[in-house]
Short mmCIF file of C-alpha atoms in Angstrom, two decimals:
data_model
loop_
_atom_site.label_atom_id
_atom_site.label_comp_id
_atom_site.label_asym_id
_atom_site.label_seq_id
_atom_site.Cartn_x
_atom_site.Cartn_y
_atom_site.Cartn_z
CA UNK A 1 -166.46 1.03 23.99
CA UNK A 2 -168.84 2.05 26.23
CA UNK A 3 -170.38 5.51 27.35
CA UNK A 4 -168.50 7.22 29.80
CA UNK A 5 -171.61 8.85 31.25
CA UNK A 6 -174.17 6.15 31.02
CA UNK A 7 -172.30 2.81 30.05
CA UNK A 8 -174.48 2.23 26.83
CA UNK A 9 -172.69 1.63 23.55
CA UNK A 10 -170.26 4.59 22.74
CA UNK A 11 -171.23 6.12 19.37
CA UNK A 12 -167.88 7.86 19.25
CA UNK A 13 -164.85 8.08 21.48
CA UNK A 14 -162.62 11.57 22.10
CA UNK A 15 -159.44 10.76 23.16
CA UNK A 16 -158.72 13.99 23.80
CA UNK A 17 -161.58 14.56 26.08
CA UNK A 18 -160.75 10.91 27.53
CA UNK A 19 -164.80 10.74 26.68
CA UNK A 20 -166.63 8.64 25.08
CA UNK A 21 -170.21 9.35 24.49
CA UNK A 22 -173.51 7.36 23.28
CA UNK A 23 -175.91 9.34 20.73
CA UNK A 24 -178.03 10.19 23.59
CA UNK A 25 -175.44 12.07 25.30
CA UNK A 26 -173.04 13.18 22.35
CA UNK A 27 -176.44 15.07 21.13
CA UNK A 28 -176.23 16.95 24.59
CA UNK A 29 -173.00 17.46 24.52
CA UNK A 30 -171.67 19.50 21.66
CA UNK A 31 -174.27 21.76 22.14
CA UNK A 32 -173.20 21.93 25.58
CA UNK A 33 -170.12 22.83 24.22
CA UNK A 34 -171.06 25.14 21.74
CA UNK A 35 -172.94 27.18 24.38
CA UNK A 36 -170.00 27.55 26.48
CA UNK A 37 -167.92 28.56 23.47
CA UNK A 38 -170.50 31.66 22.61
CA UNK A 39 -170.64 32.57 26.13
CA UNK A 40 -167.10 32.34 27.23
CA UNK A 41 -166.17 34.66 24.43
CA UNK A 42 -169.78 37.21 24.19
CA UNK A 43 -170.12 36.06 20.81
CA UNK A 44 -173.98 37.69 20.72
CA UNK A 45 -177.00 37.23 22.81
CA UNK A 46 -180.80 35.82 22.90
CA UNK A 47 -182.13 38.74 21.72
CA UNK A 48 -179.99 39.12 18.86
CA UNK A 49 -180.12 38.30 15.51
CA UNK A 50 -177.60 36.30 14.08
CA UNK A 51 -176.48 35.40 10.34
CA UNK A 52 -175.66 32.12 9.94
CA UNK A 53 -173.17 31.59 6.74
CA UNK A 54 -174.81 27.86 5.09
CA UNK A 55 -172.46 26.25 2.75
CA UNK A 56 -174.54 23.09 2.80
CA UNK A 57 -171.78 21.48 4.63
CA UNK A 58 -172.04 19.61 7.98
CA UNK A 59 -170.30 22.36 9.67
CA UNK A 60 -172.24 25.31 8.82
CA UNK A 61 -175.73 23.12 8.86
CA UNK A 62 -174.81 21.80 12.69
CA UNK A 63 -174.18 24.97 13.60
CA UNK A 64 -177.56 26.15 12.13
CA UNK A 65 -178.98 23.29 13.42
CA UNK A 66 -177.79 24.00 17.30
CA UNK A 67 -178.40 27.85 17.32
CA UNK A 68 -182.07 27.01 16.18
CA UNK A 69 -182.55 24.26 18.84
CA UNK A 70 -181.31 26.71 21.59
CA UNK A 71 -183.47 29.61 20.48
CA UNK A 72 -182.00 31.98 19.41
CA UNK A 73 -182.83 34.29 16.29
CA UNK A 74 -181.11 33.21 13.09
CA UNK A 75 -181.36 33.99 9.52
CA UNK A 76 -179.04 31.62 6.75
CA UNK A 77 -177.53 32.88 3.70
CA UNK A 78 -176.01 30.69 1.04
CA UNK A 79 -173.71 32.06 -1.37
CA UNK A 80 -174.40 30.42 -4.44
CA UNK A 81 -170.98 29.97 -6.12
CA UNK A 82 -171.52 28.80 -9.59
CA UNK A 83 -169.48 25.83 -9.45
CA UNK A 84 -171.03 23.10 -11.90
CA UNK A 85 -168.94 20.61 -11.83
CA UNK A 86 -171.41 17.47 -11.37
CA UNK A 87 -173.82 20.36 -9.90
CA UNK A 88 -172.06 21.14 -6.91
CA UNK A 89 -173.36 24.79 -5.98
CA UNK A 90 -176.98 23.70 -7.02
CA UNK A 91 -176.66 20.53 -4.89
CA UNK A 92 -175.44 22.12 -1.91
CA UNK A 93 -178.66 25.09 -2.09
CA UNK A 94 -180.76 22.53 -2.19
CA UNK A 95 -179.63 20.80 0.65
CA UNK A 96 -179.30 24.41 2.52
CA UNK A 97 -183.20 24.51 1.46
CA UNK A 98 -184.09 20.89 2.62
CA UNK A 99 -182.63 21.64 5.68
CA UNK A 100 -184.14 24.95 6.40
CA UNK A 101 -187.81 23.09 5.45
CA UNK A 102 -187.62 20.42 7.47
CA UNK A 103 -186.26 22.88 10.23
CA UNK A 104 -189.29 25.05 10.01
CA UNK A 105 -191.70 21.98 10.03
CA UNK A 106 -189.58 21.16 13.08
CA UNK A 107 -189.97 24.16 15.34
CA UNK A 108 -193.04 25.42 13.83
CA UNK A 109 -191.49 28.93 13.15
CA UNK A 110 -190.00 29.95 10.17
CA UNK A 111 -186.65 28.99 9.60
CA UNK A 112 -185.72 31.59 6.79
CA UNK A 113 -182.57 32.17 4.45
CA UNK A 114 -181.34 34.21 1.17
CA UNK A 115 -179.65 32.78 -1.30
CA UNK A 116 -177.44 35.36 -3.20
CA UNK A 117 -176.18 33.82 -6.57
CA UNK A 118 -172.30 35.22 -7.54
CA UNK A 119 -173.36 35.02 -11.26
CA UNK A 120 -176.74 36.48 -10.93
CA UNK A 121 -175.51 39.65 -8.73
CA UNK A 122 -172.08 40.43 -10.08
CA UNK A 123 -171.93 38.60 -13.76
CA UNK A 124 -169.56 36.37 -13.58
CA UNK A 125 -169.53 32.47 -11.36
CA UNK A 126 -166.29 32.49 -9.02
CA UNK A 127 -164.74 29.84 -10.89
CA UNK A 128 -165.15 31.70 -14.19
CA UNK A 129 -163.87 35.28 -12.52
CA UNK A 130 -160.82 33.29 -10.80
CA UNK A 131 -160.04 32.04 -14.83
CA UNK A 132 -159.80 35.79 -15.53
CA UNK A 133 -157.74 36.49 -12.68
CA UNK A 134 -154.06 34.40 -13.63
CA UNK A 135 -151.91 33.94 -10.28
CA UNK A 136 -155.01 33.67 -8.12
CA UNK A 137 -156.24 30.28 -7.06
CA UNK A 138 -160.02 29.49 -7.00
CA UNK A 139 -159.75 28.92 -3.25
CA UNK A 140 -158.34 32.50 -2.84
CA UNK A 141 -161.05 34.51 -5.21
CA UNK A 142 -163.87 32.38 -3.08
CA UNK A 143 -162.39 33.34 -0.19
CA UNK A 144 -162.53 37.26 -0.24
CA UNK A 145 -165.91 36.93 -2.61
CA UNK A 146 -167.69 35.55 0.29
CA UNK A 147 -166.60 37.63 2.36
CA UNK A 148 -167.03 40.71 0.54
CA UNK A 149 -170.91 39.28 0.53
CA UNK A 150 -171.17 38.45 3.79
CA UNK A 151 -170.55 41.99 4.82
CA UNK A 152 -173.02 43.49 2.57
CA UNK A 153 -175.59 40.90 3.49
CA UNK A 154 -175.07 42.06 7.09
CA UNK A 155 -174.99 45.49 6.57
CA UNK A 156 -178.06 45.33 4.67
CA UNK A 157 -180.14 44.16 7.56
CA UNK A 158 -180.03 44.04 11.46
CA UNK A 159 -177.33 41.07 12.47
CA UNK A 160 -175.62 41.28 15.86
CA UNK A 161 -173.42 38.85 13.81
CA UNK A 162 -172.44 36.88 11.53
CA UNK A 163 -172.02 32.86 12.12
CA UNK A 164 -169.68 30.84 10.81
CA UNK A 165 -168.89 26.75 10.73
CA UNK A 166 -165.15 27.05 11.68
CA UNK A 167 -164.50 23.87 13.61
CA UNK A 168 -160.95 23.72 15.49
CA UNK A 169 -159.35 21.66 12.74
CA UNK A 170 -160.15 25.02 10.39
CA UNK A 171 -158.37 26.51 12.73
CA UNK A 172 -155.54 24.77 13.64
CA UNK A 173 -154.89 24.42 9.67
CA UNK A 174 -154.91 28.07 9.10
CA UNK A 175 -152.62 28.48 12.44
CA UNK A 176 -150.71 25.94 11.05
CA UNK A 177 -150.34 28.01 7.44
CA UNK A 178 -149.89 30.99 9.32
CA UNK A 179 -147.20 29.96 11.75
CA UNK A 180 -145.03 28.36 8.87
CA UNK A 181 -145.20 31.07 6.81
CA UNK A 182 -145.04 33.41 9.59
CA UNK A 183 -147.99 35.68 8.68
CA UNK A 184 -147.89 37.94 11.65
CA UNK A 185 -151.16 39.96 10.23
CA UNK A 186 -153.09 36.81 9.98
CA UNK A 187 -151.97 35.43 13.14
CA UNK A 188 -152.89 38.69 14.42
CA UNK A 189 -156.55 38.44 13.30
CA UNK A 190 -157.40 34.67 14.18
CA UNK A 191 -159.60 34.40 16.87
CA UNK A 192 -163.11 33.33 17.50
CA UNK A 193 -164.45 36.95 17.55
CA UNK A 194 -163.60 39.44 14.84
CA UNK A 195 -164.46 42.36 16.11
CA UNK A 196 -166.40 44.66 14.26
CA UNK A 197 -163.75 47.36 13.37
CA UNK A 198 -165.91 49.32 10.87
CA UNK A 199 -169.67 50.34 10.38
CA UNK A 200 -169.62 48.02 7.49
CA UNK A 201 -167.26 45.22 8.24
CA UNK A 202 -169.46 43.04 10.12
CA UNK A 203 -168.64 41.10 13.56
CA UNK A 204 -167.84 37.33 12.81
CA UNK A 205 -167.80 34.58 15.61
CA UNK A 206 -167.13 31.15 15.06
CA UNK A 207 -169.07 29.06 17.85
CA UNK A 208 -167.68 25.58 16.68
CA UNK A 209 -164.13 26.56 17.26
CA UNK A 210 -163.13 24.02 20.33
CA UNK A 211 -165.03 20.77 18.25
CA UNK A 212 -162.94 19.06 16.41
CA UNK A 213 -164.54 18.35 12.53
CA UNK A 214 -165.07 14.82 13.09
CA UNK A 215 -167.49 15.66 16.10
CA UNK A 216 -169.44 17.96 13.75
CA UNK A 217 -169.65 15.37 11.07
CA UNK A 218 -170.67 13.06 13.76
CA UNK A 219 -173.24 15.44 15.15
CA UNK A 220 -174.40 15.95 11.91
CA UNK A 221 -175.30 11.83 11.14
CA UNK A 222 -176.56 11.54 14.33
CA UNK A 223 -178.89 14.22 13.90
CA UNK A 224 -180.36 12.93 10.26
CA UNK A 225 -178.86 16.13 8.77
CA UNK A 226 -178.65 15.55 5.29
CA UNK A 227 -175.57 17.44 3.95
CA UNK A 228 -172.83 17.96 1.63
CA UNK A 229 -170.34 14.99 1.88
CA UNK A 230 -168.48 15.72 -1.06
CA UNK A 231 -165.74 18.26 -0.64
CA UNK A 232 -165.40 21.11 -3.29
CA UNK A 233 -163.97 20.22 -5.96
CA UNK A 234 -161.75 23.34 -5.84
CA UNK A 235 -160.53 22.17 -3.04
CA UNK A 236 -159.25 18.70 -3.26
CA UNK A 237 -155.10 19.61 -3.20
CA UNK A 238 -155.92 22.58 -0.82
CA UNK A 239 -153.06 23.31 1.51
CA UNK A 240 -155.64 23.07 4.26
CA UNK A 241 -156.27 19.63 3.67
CA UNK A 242 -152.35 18.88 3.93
CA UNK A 243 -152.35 20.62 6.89
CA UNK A 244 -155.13 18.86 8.64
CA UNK A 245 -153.51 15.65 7.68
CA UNK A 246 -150.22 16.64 9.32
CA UNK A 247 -152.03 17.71 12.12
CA UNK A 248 -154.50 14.78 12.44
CA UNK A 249 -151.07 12.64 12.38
CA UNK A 250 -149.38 14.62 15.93
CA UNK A 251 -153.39 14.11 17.15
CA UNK A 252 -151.98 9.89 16.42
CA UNK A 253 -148.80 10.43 18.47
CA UNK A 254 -150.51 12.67 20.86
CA UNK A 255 -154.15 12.65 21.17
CA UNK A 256 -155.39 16.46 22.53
CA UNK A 257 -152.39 17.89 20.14
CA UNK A 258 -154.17 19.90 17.82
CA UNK A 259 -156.59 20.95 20.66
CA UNK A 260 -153.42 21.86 22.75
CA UNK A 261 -152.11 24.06 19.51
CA UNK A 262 -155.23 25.82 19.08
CA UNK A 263 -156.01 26.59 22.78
CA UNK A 264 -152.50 27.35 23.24
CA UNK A 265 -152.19 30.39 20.69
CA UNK A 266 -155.65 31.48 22.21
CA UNK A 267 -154.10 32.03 25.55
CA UNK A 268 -151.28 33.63 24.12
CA UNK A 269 -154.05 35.63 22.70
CA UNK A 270 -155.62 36.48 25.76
CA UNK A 271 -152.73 37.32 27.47
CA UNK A 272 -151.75 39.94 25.30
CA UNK A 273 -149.48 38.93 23.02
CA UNK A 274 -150.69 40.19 20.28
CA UNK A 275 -152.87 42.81 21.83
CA UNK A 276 -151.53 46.17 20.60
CA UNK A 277 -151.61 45.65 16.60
CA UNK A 278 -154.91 43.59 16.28
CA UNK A 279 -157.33 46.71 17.99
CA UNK A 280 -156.08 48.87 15.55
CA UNK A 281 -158.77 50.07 13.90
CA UNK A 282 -159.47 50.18 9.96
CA UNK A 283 -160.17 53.60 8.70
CA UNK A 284 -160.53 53.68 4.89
CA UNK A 285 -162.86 53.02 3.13
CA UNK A 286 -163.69 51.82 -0.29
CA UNK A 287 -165.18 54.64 -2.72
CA UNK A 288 -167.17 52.18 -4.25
CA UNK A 289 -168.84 49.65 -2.26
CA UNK A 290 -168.32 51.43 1.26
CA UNK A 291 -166.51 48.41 2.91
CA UNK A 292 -163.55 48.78 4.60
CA UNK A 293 -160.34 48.63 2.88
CA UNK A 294 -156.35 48.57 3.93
CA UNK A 295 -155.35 50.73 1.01
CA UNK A 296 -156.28 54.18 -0.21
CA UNK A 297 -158.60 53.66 -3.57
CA UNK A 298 -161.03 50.82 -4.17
CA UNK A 299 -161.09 47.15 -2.19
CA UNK A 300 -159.70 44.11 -3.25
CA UNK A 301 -163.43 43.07 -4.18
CA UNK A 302 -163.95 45.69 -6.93
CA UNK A 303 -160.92 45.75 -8.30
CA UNK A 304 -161.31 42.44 -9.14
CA UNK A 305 -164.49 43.23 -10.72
CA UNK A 306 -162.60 46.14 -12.72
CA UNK A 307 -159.81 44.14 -13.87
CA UNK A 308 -162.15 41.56 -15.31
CA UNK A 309 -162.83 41.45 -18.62
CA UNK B 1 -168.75 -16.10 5.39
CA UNK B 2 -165.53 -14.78 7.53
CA UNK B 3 -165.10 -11.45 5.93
CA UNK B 4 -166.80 -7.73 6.25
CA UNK B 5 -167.58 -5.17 3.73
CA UNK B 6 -165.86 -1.67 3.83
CA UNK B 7 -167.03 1.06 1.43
CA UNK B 8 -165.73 4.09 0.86
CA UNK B 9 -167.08 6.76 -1.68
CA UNK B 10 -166.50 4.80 -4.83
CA UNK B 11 -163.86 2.36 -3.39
CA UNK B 12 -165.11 -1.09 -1.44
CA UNK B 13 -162.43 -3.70 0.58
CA UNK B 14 -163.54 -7.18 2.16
CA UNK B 15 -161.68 -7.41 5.16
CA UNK B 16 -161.45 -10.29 7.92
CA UNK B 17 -164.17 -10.30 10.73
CA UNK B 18 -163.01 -9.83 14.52
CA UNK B 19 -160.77 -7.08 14.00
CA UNK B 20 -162.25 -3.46 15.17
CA UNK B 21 -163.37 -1.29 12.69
CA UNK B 22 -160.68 1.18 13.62
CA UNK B 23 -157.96 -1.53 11.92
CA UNK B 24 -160.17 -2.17 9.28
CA UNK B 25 -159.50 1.09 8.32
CA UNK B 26 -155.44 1.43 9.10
CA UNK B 27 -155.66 -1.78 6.67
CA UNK B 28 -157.22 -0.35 3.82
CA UNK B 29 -154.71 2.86 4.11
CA UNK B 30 -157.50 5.33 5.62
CA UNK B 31 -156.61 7.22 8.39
CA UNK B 32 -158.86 7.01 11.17
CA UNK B 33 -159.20 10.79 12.86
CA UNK B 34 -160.48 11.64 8.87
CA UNK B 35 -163.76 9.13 8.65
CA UNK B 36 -166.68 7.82 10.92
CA UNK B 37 -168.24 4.59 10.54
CA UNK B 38 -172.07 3.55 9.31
CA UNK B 39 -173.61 0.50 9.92
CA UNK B 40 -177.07 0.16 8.81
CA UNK B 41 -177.00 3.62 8.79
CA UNK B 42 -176.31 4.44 12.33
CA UNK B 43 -172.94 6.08 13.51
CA UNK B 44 -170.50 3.49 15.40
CA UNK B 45 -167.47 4.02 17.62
CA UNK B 46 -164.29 2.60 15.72
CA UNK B 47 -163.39 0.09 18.76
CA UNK B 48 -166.29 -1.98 17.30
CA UNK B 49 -165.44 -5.50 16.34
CA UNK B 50 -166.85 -6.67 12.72
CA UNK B 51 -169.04 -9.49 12.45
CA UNK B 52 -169.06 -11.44 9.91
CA UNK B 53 -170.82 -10.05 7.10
CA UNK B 54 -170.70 -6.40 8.29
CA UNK B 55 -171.49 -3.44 5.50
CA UNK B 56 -169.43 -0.48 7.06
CA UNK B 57 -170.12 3.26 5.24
CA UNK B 58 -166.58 5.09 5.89
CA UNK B 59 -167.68 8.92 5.81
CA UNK B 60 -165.19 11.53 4.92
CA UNK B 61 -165.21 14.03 8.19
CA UNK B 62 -162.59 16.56 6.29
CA UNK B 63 -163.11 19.77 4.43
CA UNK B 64 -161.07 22.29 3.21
CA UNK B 65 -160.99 25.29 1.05
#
């Protein structure tokens, strides 16, 4: 297989791109592609600042990775999660750190990020505080935990936005989820832009959302980044994972179909179909933590810290 | 020696040289769109044909959670 650009030896082929690319030019372009993505949607500027959320993952480190290469002003924080099984939170800060090292010997700048341990801050590891909470998976007490801290991390300091590594397979899954269960709230709030709708719920772009995951885990080998290969061990049955698989198996049958999917439901987007609901804007607030909350009375975040034991 | 080496995480196959590495990996039940191939280290499209003697690295590309 040969480069479609420069006829060297293809290091990966894209069927649905009907591209195939050497390392040379794959390295150009996903961030090519990344660039378009965070100007086609305004996602933030040069001169802002921008969070990047590090899981030690190739994702989130690619994505670190590119925004750093094309200048622009980032800051990582890694949620340390407390999972210990065969040291996987530990593992995965220290690759965050390795990364952010090597980055800083790189550009000669400082590459910077803040760590903020689960345990440490709020008493309790997420896998311990999910035990408390019976009906809730792991997956689902991570889920709004990182947010929740996410939020306050960018509220506490001057972010444009916050960064995530939500490749178009993350995407499709959840569309996926949402469609067959028909969640019309969720499918109202997926997009690659979530607007900030309240002084302390911050904005949240996703810049990797048109590359598939295999191009980021490709970008990420190419590029010598050293991350995270093993999945969480939380999340080895997760429904995502299904999903990906039945989606990965239409991409078989019909290379460009999860691509087609995602883009799809983002015209449908942009054309208004689900305009009217999805600007509406969030007006209560939590009485203890200040973030924004559907409900009268505290957020889902500290009430699961009240209902703990 | 006619055969190549496939590892995967904690599992390992010898397969037949001359097929690509993309059937290599239909044949030991992986699916292709979920792993990239490594050999001495360095990323390689799946249309490659194995030598004899290959060492692929299969690399998980999904995450979920």
């Amino acid at each position: 297989m040969k480069c479609t650009k420069c006829g060297a030896t293809a290091a990966i082929g894209m069927p649905q791109h009907r591209l195939n690319l050497c390392a040379e030019h794959f390295l150009e372009w996903v961030p090519a592609m990344v660039a378009r993505t965070i100007e086609k949607y305004a996602m933030f500027s040069p001169d802002d600042r921008v969070l990047v959320a590090v899981s030690g993952g190739k994702d989130s480190l690619a994505l670190w990775d590119i925004l750093i290469r094309q200048g622009y002003r980032t800051e990582g924080v890694y949620i340390h999660l407390g999972i210990d099984h065969e040291g996987y939170s530990d593992i995965s800060e220290e690759k965050v750190r390795a990364f952010a090292n090597a980055a800083s010997a790189a550009s000669q700048g400082d590459v910077s990020f803040r760590v903020v341990n689960v345990g440490e801050t709020y008493g309790k590891a997420v896998p311990d505080l999910a035990r408390t909470r019976r009906g809730r998976r792991v997956c689902s007490v991570c889920g709004l935990v990182k947010r929740h801290i996410m939020n306050r991390v960018a509220s506490e300091g001057d972010y444009a936005a916050i960064a995530t590594g939500h490749n178009l397979d993350d995407e499709a899954a959840t569309l996926l989820g949402n469609t067959l269960h028909w969640q019309a709230n969720y499918l109202l709030r997926q997009a690659p832009v979530l607007p900030e709708t309240h002084p302390r719920l911050a904005r949240k772009v996703k810049p990797l959302c048109h590359l598939y995951e295999r191009e980021m885990a490709a970008y990420a080998l190419l590029r010598g980044i050293d991350y995270v290969e093993e999945e969480c061990p939380f999340s080895v049955k997760a429904k995502s994972i299904f999903y990906k698989d039945l989606l990965n198996q239409l991409e078989h049958r019909s290379p460009g179909a999860k691509l087609q999917f995602y883009t799809g439901f983002l015209q449908a987007h942009e054309g208004g179909l689900f305009r009217e609901e999805a600007s509406a804007p969030i007006e209560k607030t939590c009485p203890r933590c200040g973030q924004p909350t559907m409900a009268e009375g505290l957020c889902a975040f500290c009430r699961l810290w009240e209902s703990t034991p | 020696m006619s055969t190549a080496k496939i590892t995967y995480r904690k599992d390992e196959w010898e397969v037949n040289s001359g097929m690509t590495i993309r059937d290599a990996i239909v044949k030991v039940g992986l699916d292709p769109y979920a792993v990239l191939a490594l050999r001495e280290k360095k990323l390689v499209n799946d249309q490659t044909i194995l030598e004899p003697g290959d060492e692929i690295r299969l690399v998980n590309v999904i995450s979920g959670g």
